[in-house]
């Protein structure tokens, strides 16, 4: 059976990660965890983009050889960052690994052999920040100087003899593809942009560079290195065995993963993924990815947050204060996936307190405290509140449809609305008043069972978003012992009411979302 295969961009290792990078990778992690909980086989790839002038120059500025520079940043900054954010990737590809470089060379040679590559001369503007050959219309004019609109920095003029890929041949097939398969590029605004770009005409692409050597040598012309984007895009396929013989391990992996189901990218790199990448695959006769999804930017002062503009915020600046799970939750909950969003400390504090600490965390701690106090710390007899049970099913259906459509905000909202409903249920039933009269014990136990059962479902549904916190809740409900690992609970089974067995031991949780320290 083919796995659900999701990728993030591979990040440039010219610097340490910031929250823009984390935004994409967390989204990928949440989506793949969701798919795993749908019972699907999943493959989740992330990694680092290590060649090219941008990385090479940063290494030079730091007086370190490029390989030593990338080795250090990957080991000290990138991998620990993903671990700290609880990212459960299945593989991590680095473009300097032989498994990648060898397959890139094989792939390139095959395109050359099949007549898709020819010698030419490139003369024009290049932005090292984007690592992109720019079209004159892409640039902004500042007092006669041409700037890259993304980096607000001057472009450089390149004049080189290079190898070219016949990209122009694939413009029409790609237009047809996106018209026939609208789901292949999303959201709709991104698809429209790609189609109009293609309709405007596409030139062939220079796919090698000859003025520096930090890259993969072109196999038949080793004075040149492969253009960094041509090298980088291939990671999605080299990581799962592209070009390996079908009966080899790599070949089998390729058959079990390819085509990728979703390439998650920021909108800044949409064209590479929706134009160049599928054209490369079409030229090689390989199936193209099922979907490229372009999300928006995290903005600071109205501009794309970036390290090069010194507006980058390290994930740890936020997680030190709010915790990892609140970080994972906040950006997906607050910003519709596909739109830009401004990060604001105040908005994050407000949501943390009202949604996570009050609505969710308090419900969990109140329930555990009441079961301890009124039921001797044991889950009471199974009971079913029809309204809660029914709206749980509606919640699961809504959340599942939204999540698989990458509408994280819609999915999380559906679950948090249910959380509100459960809070309303507890408020109306007033178990603390019921507890005053022993004659109400049976009713009291029903209320507590229903609340516990709703919390069981909330823990499972929020697990992909907040794995660590929901695990604590899961254990506190006695669910781990009774029902097994939380990550193994299937979404399709969440709404089956009555899973927590009578007698399961409930223990008080540590506070799931502690009160925030006042920031000086
Ligand atoms: N190395 C290329 C990608 C190659 S993929 C074959 C690259 N790397 S990058 O380090 O610049 O990171 C790009 C990705 O990081 C963006 O596409 C986006 O997913 C994420 N983001 C970087 N800055 C961001 C924001 N300010 N906001 C949201 N996402 C951001 O491009």
Tab-separated table of C-alpha atoms in Angstrom, residues 69 102 135 189 201 211 221 315 324 347 364 383 403 471 500:
chain	number	residue	atom	x	y	z
A	69	UNK	CA	29.536	25.227	8.416
A	102	UNK	CA	24.560	10.453	-6.525
A	135	UNK	CA	12.819	38.244	-14.788
A	189	UNK	CA	-5.152	31.977	-5.311
A	201	UNK	CA	5.187	32.178	-21.333
A	211	UNK	CA	31.590	30.635	-11.211
A	221	UNK	CA	31.008	18.770	-17.255
A	315	UNK	CA	11.100	29.372	18.176
A	324	UNK	CA	5.974	23.883	22.899
A	347	UNK	CA	-2.822	37.789	20.755
A	364	UNK	CA	-9.137	18.628	32.578
A	383	UNK	CA	-23.187	6.769	30.910
A	403	UNK	CA	-7.694	18.661	8.522
A	471	UNK	CA	-0.395	12.563	26.493
A	500	UNK	CA	-13.295	4.757	29.165
